Coordinates of C-alpha atoms in Angstrom, one line a residue:
M460 CA 255.1 73.6 232.5
A461 CA 252.8 70.6 231.8
K462 CA 249.3 71.1 230.5
C463 CA 247.2 70.1 233.5
H464 CA 243.6 70.5 231.9
R465 CA 241.5 70.0 228.9
N466 CA 239.2 73.0 227.7
N467 CA 235.9 72.1 226.7
I468 CA 234.5 75.4 225.7
G469 CA 237.5 75.7 223.4
S470 CA 237.1 79.3 221.5
L471 CA 235.7 80.9 224.7
I472 CA 239.1 80.6 226.7
H473 CA 242.4 81.4 225.5
D474 CA 245.2 79.2 226.6
P475 CA 248.6 80.7 227.2
A476 CA 251.5 78.7 226.3
P477 CA 255.0 79.8 226.6
T478 CA 257.3 79.1 223.5
T479 CA 260.4 81.2 224.0
S480 CA 261.9 83.0 226.9
S481 CA 261.0 86.3 225.0
G482 CA 257.3 86.3 225.0
Y483 CA 254.2 84.3 224.5
H484 CA 251.6 83.5 222.1
F485 CA 247.7 82.3 222.3
R486 CA 246.6 79.3 220.6
L487 CA 242.7 79.2 220.0
W488 CA 241.5 75.5 220.9
S489 CA 239.0 74.0 218.2
T490 CA 237.8 71.1 219.9
F491 CA 233.9 71.3 218.3
S492 CA 232.5 71.4 214.9
R493 CA 230.9 74.7 214.2
S494 CA 227.2 73.1 214.9
S495 CA 228.3 71.8 218.1
F496 CA 229.8 75.1 219.0
R497 CA 226.6 77.0 218.4
R498 CA 224.7 74.5 220.6
K499 CA 226.9 75.1 223.5
I500 CA 226.8 78.8 223.4
L501 CA 222.9 78.6 223.2
N502 CA 222.9 76.4 226.2
A503 CA 225.1 78.4 228.4
V504 CA 223.4 81.7 227.5
S505 CA 219.6 80.5 227.9
C506 CA 220.0 78.4 231.1
G507 CA 223.4 79.4 232.3
G508 CA 225.0 76.0 231.5
S509 CA 223.8 72.7 232.3
S510 CA 224.5 71.0 235.7
R511 CA 227.1 68.4 233.8
Y512 CA 228.9 71.4 232.4
R513 CA 229.0 73.3 235.8
H514 CA 230.4 69.9 237.3
E515 CA 233.3 69.9 234.6
L516 CA 234.0 73.4 235.5
R517 CA 234.3 72.5 239.3
E518 CA 236.7 69.6 238.3
E519 CA 238.9 71.7 236.1
D520 CA 238.9 74.5 238.9
R521 CA 240.6 72.0 241.1
E522 CA 242.8 70.9 238.4
E523 CA 244.1 74.1 237.9
R524 CA 244.7 75.0 241.5
S525 CA 247.0 71.7 242.0
C526 CA 248.8 72.4 239.0
V527 CA 249.7 76.0 238.9
T528 CA 253.5 76.6 240.5
V529 CA 254.6 80.0 241.1
T530 CA 258.4 80.3 240.9
E531 CA 260.3 83.2 241.7
K532 CA 262.2 83.5 238.0
S533 CA 258.6 83.5 236.4
T534 CA 256.7 86.6 235.7
V535 CA 253.6 84.9 234.7
R536 CA 250.7 85.5 237.2
P537 CA 248.4 82.5 238.1
R538 CA 245.7 82.4 235.6
E539 CA 241.9 83.0 236.8
T540 CA 239.9 79.7 236.6
K541 CA 237.1 79.6 234.3
A542 CA 234.4 79.5 237.0
N543 CA 235.6 82.8 238.3
T544 CA 236.1 84.4 234.9
I545 CA 232.5 83.6 234.1
A546 CA 231.5 85.0 237.8
A547 CA 233.2 88.3 237.1
A548 CA 231.5 88.5 233.9
L549 CA 228.3 88.1 235.5
N550 CA 228.5 91.5 237.5
G551 CA 230.4 89.8 240.4
V552 CA 227.5 87.1 241.1
S553 CA 229.1 84.2 242.4
F554 CA 228.8 81.0 240.7
E555 CA 226.8 79.4 243.1
E556 CA 224.0 81.9 243.0
R557 CA 224.0 81.8 239.5
G558 CA 223.7 78.6 239.3
K559 CA 220.4 78.6 241.4
K560 CA 218.9 81.3 239.1
S561 CA 219.7 79.4 236.0
E562 CA 218.1 76.5 237.8
K563 CA 214.8 78.5 238.3
L564 CA 215.1 79.9 234.7
C565 CA 215.4 76.4 233.3
D566 CA 212.4 75.2 235.2
L567 CA 210.3 77.9 234.2
L568 CA 211.2 77.1 230.7
N569 CA 210.5 73.5 231.1
L570 CA 207.3 74.2 232.5
A571 CA 206.2 76.3 229.7
E572 CA 207.2 73.7 227.3
V573 CA 205.1 71.1 229.0
E574 CA 202.2 73.3 229.2
A575 CA 202.5 74.1 225.5
D576 CA 202.7 70.3 224.8
V577 CA 199.6 69.6 227.0
E578 CA 197.8 72.6 225.2
T579 CA 198.6 70.9 221.9
K580 CA 197.7 67.6 222.8
M581 CA 194.2 68.8 224.1
K582 CA 193.5 70.6 220.7
E583 CA 194.2 67.5 218.9
E584 CA 192.1 65.4 220.8
A585 CA 189.3 68.0 220.4
L586 CA 189.9 68.1 216.7
D587 CA 189.5 64.3 216.6
V588 CA 186.3 64.5 218.5
L589 CA 184.7 67.0 216.2
K590 CA 185.8 65.1 213.3
R591 CA 184.3 62.0 214.6
V592 CA 181.2 63.8 215.1
V593 CA 180.9 65.0 211.8
R594 CA 181.6 61.8 210.2
E595 CA 178.9 60.2 212.0
L596 CA 176.6 63.1 211.0
Q597 CA 177.2 62.7 207.5
A598 CA 176.7 59.1 207.5
V599 CA 173.2 59.0 209.5
A600 CA 172.3 61.9 206.9
A601 CA 173.0 60.2 204.0
R602 CA 171.2 57.0 204.8
G603 CA 168.0 58.9 205.1
A604 CA 166.1 55.5 206.5
D605 CA 164.1 56.3 209.8
E606 CA 163.5 52.7 210.5
G607 CA 165.1 50.6 213.5
G608 CA 167.9 52.5 215.2
E609 CA 168.5 55.2 212.3
G610 CA 166.0 57.6 214.0
R611 CA 168.1 57.4 217.4
K612 CA 171.2 57.9 215.5
K613 CA 170.0 60.9 213.6
V614 CA 169.0 62.4 217.2
A615 CA 172.2 61.6 218.8
A616 CA 174.3 63.0 216.2
A617 CA 172.4 66.2 216.0
S618 CA 172.1 66.8 219.4
E619 CA 176.0 66.2 220.0
V620 CA 176.8 69.1 217.4
R621 CA 174.2 71.2 219.1
L622 CA 175.9 70.7 222.3
L623 CA 179.3 71.2 220.9
A624 CA 178.6 74.7 219.3
K625 CA 176.5 75.8 222.2
E626 CA 179.3 77.9 224.0
D627 CA 182.2 77.4 221.9
A628 CA 183.0 79.6 219.0
E629 CA 186.0 77.9 217.7
A630 CA 183.9 74.7 217.6
R631 CA 181.2 76.6 215.6
V632 CA 184.0 77.4 213.0
T633 CA 185.6 74.2 213.1
L634 CA 182.5 72.1 212.8
A635 CA 181.3 74.3 209.8
M636 CA 184.7 73.7 207.9
L637 CA 184.3 70.0 208.3
G638 CA 181.0 70.1 206.9
A639 CA 178.4 70.1 209.3
I640 CA 175.7 72.0 208.1
P641 CA 174.7 70.6 204.8
P642 CA 173.5 67.6 206.8
L643 CA 171.8 69.2 209.2
V644 CA 169.6 71.1 206.6
S645 CA 168.9 68.1 205.1
M646 CA 167.5 66.5 208.3
I647 CA 165.2 69.3 208.4
D648 CA 162.5 67.8 206.0
E649 CA 163.9 64.5 205.0
T650 CA 163.2 62.9 208.3
R651 CA 159.9 62.4 209.9
I652 CA 161.2 61.9 213.7
A653 CA 160.1 65.2 215.3
D654 CA 162.9 64.7 217.7
A655 CA 165.5 64.6 214.9
Q656 CA 163.9 67.8 213.5
I657 CA 164.2 69.8 216.7
A658 CA 167.7 68.5 217.3
S659 CA 169.0 69.7 213.7
L660 CA 167.2 73.1 214.0
Y661 CA 168.8 74.0 217.4
A662 CA 172.0 72.9 216.0
L663 CA 171.9 74.9 213.3
L664 CA 170.8 77.6 215.4
N665 CA 173.9 77.3 217.7
L666 CA 176.3 77.2 214.7
G667 CA 174.7 80.5 213.8
I668 CA 175.7 82.2 217.1
G669 CA 178.0 85.2 216.6
N670 CA 179.1 83.6 213.3
D671 CA 178.1 85.6 210.1
A672 CA 179.9 83.0 207.7
N673 CA 177.6 80.4 209.3
K674 CA 174.7 82.3 208.9
A675 CA 175.4 82.8 205.6
A676 CA 175.9 79.4 204.5
I677 CA 173.0 78.1 206.4
V678 CA 170.7 80.2 204.2
K679 CA 172.7 79.2 201.1
A680 CA 172.1 75.6 201.9
G681 CA 168.4 76.3 201.8
A682 CA 167.5 76.2 205.3
V683 CA 164.7 79.0 205.0
H684 CA 162.7 77.2 202.3
K685 CA 163.1 73.8 204.2
M686 CA 162.0 75.4 207.3
L687 CA 158.9 76.9 205.9
K688 CA 158.0 73.8 204.0
L689 CA 158.0 71.8 207.6
I690 CA 155.6 74.7 208.9
E691 CA 153.5 74.6 206.1
S692 CA 153.0 70.8 205.8
P693 CA 149.6 69.3 205.6
N694 CA 150.2 67.8 209.1
T695 CA 150.1 70.3 212.2
P696 CA 153.7 70.5 213.2
D697 CA 155.0 70.0 216.6
Q698 CA 154.8 73.6 218.6
S699 CA 158.4 72.9 219.6
I700 CA 159.4 72.6 215.8
A701 CA 157.7 76.2 215.3
E702 CA 159.4 77.8 218.1
A703 CA 162.8 76.3 216.8
V704 CA 161.8 77.9 213.4
V705 CA 161.2 81.0 214.7
A706 CA 164.4 81.2 216.8
N707 CA 166.1 80.2 213.8
F708 CA 164.7 83.1 211.7
L709 CA 165.5 85.6 214.4
G710 CA 169.2 84.5 214.1
L711 CA 169.4 84.3 210.5
S712 CA 167.7 87.7 210.0
A713 CA 170.6 89.6 211.8
L714 CA 172.6 89.5 209.0
D715 CA 171.9 92.1 206.3
S716 CA 172.7 89.8 203.3
N717 CA 169.9 87.3 204.8
K718 CA 167.2 89.9 205.0
P719 CA 165.9 90.2 201.4
I720 CA 166.1 86.4 201.1
I721 CA 163.9 85.7 204.2
G722 CA 161.6 88.7 203.6
S723 CA 160.6 87.5 200.1
S724 CA 160.1 84.0 201.3
G725 CA 157.1 84.2 202.8
A726 CA 158.4 84.0 206.3
I727 CA 156.9 87.4 207.4
I728 CA 153.5 86.2 207.4
F729 CA 154.5 83.0 209.5
L730 CA 156.0 85.5 212.0
V731 CA 153.1 88.0 212.1
K732 CA 151.0 84.7 212.6
T733 CA 153.2 83.6 215.6
L734 CA 153.2 87.2 217.1
Q735 CA 149.3 87.7 217.0
N736 CA 148.9 83.9 218.6
L737 CA 145.4 83.7 217.3
D738 CA 145.3 80.2 218.3
E739 CA 146.9 80.9 221.7
T740 CA 149.6 78.2 221.2
S741 CA 152.7 80.3 220.8
S742 CA 155.0 80.8 224.1
S743 CA 155.7 84.1 225.2
Q744 CA 159.4 83.7 224.1
A745 CA 157.9 82.5 220.5
R746 CA 156.1 85.8 220.4
E747 CA 159.0 87.8 221.6
D748 CA 161.5 86.1 219.1
A749 CA 158.7 86.8 216.3
L750 CA 158.7 90.5 217.1
R751 CA 162.4 91.0 217.2
A752 CA 162.6 89.0 213.8
L753 CA 160.2 91.4 212.2
Y754 CA 162.2 94.2 213.4
N755 CA 165.3 93.0 211.9
L756 CA 163.4 92.5 208.4
S757 CA 161.8 95.8 208.5
I758 CA 165.2 97.3 208.4
Y759 CA 165.5 96.4 204.7
Q760 CA 163.1 98.8 203.5
P761 CA 161.8 96.3 200.1
N762 CA 160.5 94.0 203.0
V763 CA 158.2 97.0 204.3
S764 CA 155.7 95.9 201.2
F765 CA 155.7 92.3 202.5
I766 CA 154.6 93.6 206.3
L767 CA 151.8 95.9 204.5
E768 CA 150.4 92.9 203.1
T769 CA 149.6 91.7 206.6
D770 CA 147.5 93.4 209.3
L771 CA 150.7 93.8 211.5
I772 CA 150.5 97.9 211.8
T773 CA 146.9 97.5 213.2
F774 CA 148.0 94.8 215.7
L775 CA 151.0 96.8 216.9
L776 CA 148.9 100.0 217.2
N777 CA 146.5 98.1 219.4
T778 CA 149.3 96.5 221.6
L779 CA 151.4 99.6 222.0
G780 CA 150.0 100.0 225.8
D781 CA 152.2 96.8 226.7
M782 CA 155.3 98.5 227.9
E783 CA 157.2 95.3 227.9
V784 CA 157.1 95.5 224.0
S785 CA 156.1 99.1 223.3
E786 CA 159.5 100.2 222.4
R787 CA 160.2 97.2 220.0
I788 CA 156.7 97.9 218.4
L789 CA 157.8 101.6 218.0
A790 CA 161.1 100.5 216.7
I791 CA 159.3 98.7 213.8
L792 CA 156.9 101.4 212.9
S793 CA 160.0 103.9 213.0
N794 CA 161.4 101.6 210.1
I795 CA 157.9 101.6 208.3
V796 CA 157.4 105.2 208.6
A797 CA 160.4 105.7 206.4
V798 CA 158.6 104.5 203.4
P799 CA 155.6 106.6 202.0
E800 CA 153.4 103.4 201.8
G801 CA 154.0 102.8 205.3
R802 CA 153.2 106.3 206.3
K803 CA 149.9 106.0 204.6
A804 CA 149.4 102.5 206.1
I805 CA 149.8 104.2 209.6
S806 CA 147.8 107.1 209.0
S807 CA 144.6 104.9 207.7
V808 CA 144.4 103.2 210.8
C809 CA 141.8 104.4 213.2
D810 CA 143.1 106.3 216.3
A811 CA 146.6 106.0 215.2
F812 CA 147.5 109.3 216.2
P813 CA 145.6 109.3 219.5
V814 CA 147.9 106.4 220.4
L815 CA 150.8 108.0 219.1
V816 CA 150.4 111.2 221.2
D817 CA 149.6 109.4 224.4
V818 CA 153.1 107.9 224.1
L819 CA 154.5 111.2 224.6
N820 CA 153.1 111.5 228.1
W821 CA 155.1 108.2 229.1
T822 CA 157.7 110.2 230.9
D823 CA 159.2 107.2 232.6
S824 CA 160.1 105.8 229.0
P825 CA 162.5 108.1 227.4
G826 CA 163.3 105.6 224.6
C827 CA 159.3 105.3 223.6
Q828 CA 158.9 109.0 223.7
E829 CA 162.2 109.4 221.1
K830 CA 160.7 107.0 218.7
A831 CA 157.2 108.2 219.1
T832 CA 158.3 111.8 218.1
Y833 CA 160.4 110.4 215.2
I834 CA 157.3 108.7 213.8
L835 CA 155.3 112.0 214.3
M836 CA 157.7 114.1 213.0
L837 CA 158.3 112.3 209.8
M838 CA 154.4 112.1 209.1
A839 CA 154.0 115.9 210.3
H840 CA 156.7 116.9 207.7
K841 CA 155.2 114.7 204.9
G842 CA 151.2 115.1 205.0
Y843 CA 149.1 118.3 205.7
G844 CA 146.2 115.9 206.6
D845 CA 148.4 114.0 209.2
R846 CA 149.1 117.4 210.8
Q847 CA 145.3 118.0 211.2
A848 CA 144.7 114.7 212.9
M849 CA 147.5 115.3 215.2
I850 CA 146.3 118.6 216.1
E851 CA 142.8 117.1 216.6
A852 CA 144.5 114.4 218.9
G853 CA 145.8 117.2 221.0
I854 CA 149.5 116.6 220.4
E855 CA 150.3 120.7 221.1
S856 CA 149.9 120.1 224.8
S857 CA 152.1 116.9 224.8
L858 CA 154.6 118.2 222.8
L859 CA 155.2 121.7 224.8
E860 CA 155.4 119.3 227.8
L861 CA 158.0 117.4 226.1
T862 CA 160.0 120.5 225.3
L863 CA 160.1 121.2 229.2
L864 CA 160.4 117.4 230.6
G865 CA 161.7 115.1 227.6
S866 CA 165.0 114.1 226.9
A867 CA 167.5 116.2 224.6
L868 CA 166.5 114.2 221.4
S869 CA 162.8 114.5 222.1
Q870 CA 162.9 118.1 222.9
K871 CA 164.5 118.5 219.5
R872 CA 162.0 116.3 217.8
A873 CA 159.1 118.0 219.4
S874 CA 160.3 121.7 218.4
R875 CA 160.3 120.8 214.6
I876 CA 156.9 119.2 215.1
L877 CA 155.9 122.2 216.7
E878 CA 157.2 124.2 213.9
C879 CA 155.5 122.5 211.3
L880 CA 152.0 122.8 213.0
R881 CA 152.9 126.6 213.7
V882 CA 153.1 127.1 210.1
D883 CA 149.6 125.5 209.5
K884 CA 148.3 127.9 212.3
G885 CA 149.7 130.8 210.1
K886 CA 147.9 129.8 207.0
Q887 CA 144.7 129.4 208.6
V888 CA 144.8 132.8 210.1
L889 CA 145.7 134.2 206.5
D890 CA 142.5 132.3 205.2
S891 CA 140.0 133.6 208.2
T892 CA 141.2 137.1 207.5
G893 CA 140.5 137.2 203.7
S894 CA 143.9 138.5 203.2
C895 CA 144.5 136.6 199.9
G896 CA 143.7 140.0 197.7
A897 CA 145.6 142.2 199.9
L898 CA 148.6 140.0 199.8
S899 CA 148.7 140.1 196.0
A900 CA 151.3 142.3 194.4
P901 CA 150.3 146.0 193.6
I902 CA 150.1 147.2 190.2
Y903 CA 152.7 149.9 190.1
G904 CA 151.9 153.0 188.3
T905 CA 148.4 153.2 189.3
R906 CA 147.1 156.0 191.6
G907 CA 146.5 154.1 194.6
N908 CA 150.0 152.6 194.8
G909 CA 150.7 154.1 198.2
L910 CA 147.6 153.2 200.0
E911 CA 147.6 149.8 198.9
H912 CA 151.1 149.4 200.5
E913 CA 149.9 151.0 203.7
E914 CA 146.8 148.6 203.6
S915 CA 149.4 145.5 203.2
D916 CA 151.7 146.5 205.9
L917 CA 148.6 147.0 208.3
M918 CA 147.2 143.6 207.2
M919 CA 150.6 141.8 207.7
S920 CA 150.8 143.4 211.3
E921 CA 147.3 142.2 212.1
E922 CA 148.5 138.7 211.2
R923 CA 151.4 138.9 213.2
K924 CA 149.4 140.2 216.3
A925 CA 146.8 137.2 215.8
V926 CA 149.5 134.5 215.6
K927 CA 151.4 136.0 218.4
Q928 CA 148.1 135.8 220.4
L929 CA 147.6 132.4 219.5
V930 CA 151.0 131.3 220.6
Q931 CA 150.6 133.1 224.0
Q932 CA 147.2 131.4 224.9
S933 CA 148.6 128.1 223.9
L934 CA 151.6 128.6 226.0
Q935 CA 149.3 129.6 228.9
S936 CA 146.7 126.8 228.6
N937 CA 149.7 124.4 228.3
M938 CA 151.7 125.5 231.3
K939 CA 148.2 125.0 233.5
R940 CA 148.1 121.6 232.3
I941 CA 151.7 120.8 233.2
A942 CA 151.1 122.4 236.5
K943 CA 147.9 120.2 237.0
R944 CA 149.9 117.0 235.9
A945 CA 152.7 117.9 238.3
N946 CA 150.3 118.5 241.4
L947 CA 150.9 122.0 241.8
P948 CA 148.9 124.4 243.2
Q949 CA 145.9 125.7 241.1
E950 CA 147.1 129.4 241.6
F951 CA 150.6 128.4 240.0
V952 CA 151.8 131.3 238.4
P953 CA 154.7 131.1 235.7
S954 CA 157.9 132.7 236.3
E955 CA 158.8 136.0 235.1
H956 CA 161.4 134.2 232.8
F957 CA 158.6 132.2 231.1
K958 CA 156.4 135.2 230.6
S959 CA 159.3 137.1 229.0
L960 CA 159.8 134.1 226.8
S961 CA 156.1 134.1 225.7
I962 CA 155.9 137.7 225.2
S963 CA 159.0 137.7 222.9
S964 CA 157.9 134.7 220.8
T965 CA 156.9 135.3 217.2
S966 CA 155.4 132.9 214.7
K967 CA 159.0 132.2 213.3
S968 CA 160.4 131.2 216.7
L969 CA 159.5 129.3 219.9
P970 CA 160.7 130.0 223.5
F971 CA 162.0 126.1 223.9

């Protein structure tokens, strides 16, 4: 039988060729090299075969149909075509249907490849833009002169960096890696053009947004001292420059490693002046940024000593009634009170405890209540004189009300403060009854030993009764105040459950 077709897949199809009358043998076609063969297999598997290959399969199928002859003597069955073989291998899917699916798959793969190419091209173009901007920035910063058009070029270069870094986190990383930070820092004090200084300050601010590495690099480049030098210059700086410096201190102070550098640089004095706004030139945004920057710096305890050198605590306590900033003020005081010098400074301020006790009654601000109770709890635990000042400020009724109506954390802290105050009341009862001698240890072996034991027990029971009576009176008076604040009827009577709690309470436990 004449060979009527050529096998293009070679090793995929075995071509039976009769050699003798007794049998057959199979010959493996080796038309392609090894690399060509792998390419053919990859194309066939990934895309179901190219359109050229499908066309060749159809042509070979027609040739086989025309060449195959069946005689009565031949026992050989007609061979299946390669198209039918592939279709059978694909779970009975016809060649035409498989071809349509393969074309769709090829289209998707081609589309993904095109999109990847477009994205790569866009990234390359963006990188070229960033490189150009940094080159221009370095060039204008190196020249230093402000005459002619150099000043405008500095403003344009810094403004372009500011715009690129404003909302693009990847651009911030790339600009810093390309070296944008040092020329921007040098422009803070080397140029006399205010617009260029403002543009460089806000460019540095945007480069540090959400990027700790850039924050550290900005401080390492000497930006903190250059900013202070700019603010403390003999010529009164532009108010916009001062606001940009405050914003930078806020961003840079968020990094823990920058806190000691900024705190010891003298920036706290500048921030306090901005917050107090003695000359009434600072904007509300600048004052808010200054307050938040002072909070960041107060987290690092060694910075508290620099804060105490100013009159910040007095100013904060006097401003505590402003609900917009009260929680931030209390947060700063919470950091200050953790240091012994800070507690002493707070207690020395006139009317400090009445102001803090008044915060406990702000039921619409749980955050302020929690921070105020934290401050009072630390001061009550550390100082006897502070506890007396709290009692004189009427803290007990506010604490008892807080144990009923406050948040879970406020209730816990209020209970601890009450326990400290109750210990002091017990000591006062002991002093008022003159029981120091009665509580001394008896001398064994004397004749009055048993009598002294009885007198001591009797005195102890009297002390307990006195403390119990004080607790009950305090609870009853404070329940009346709570009822009055809640607009309840004057004849309001506490529930039986509350009475049982107050009756069963002792000097060692509270019903709350």
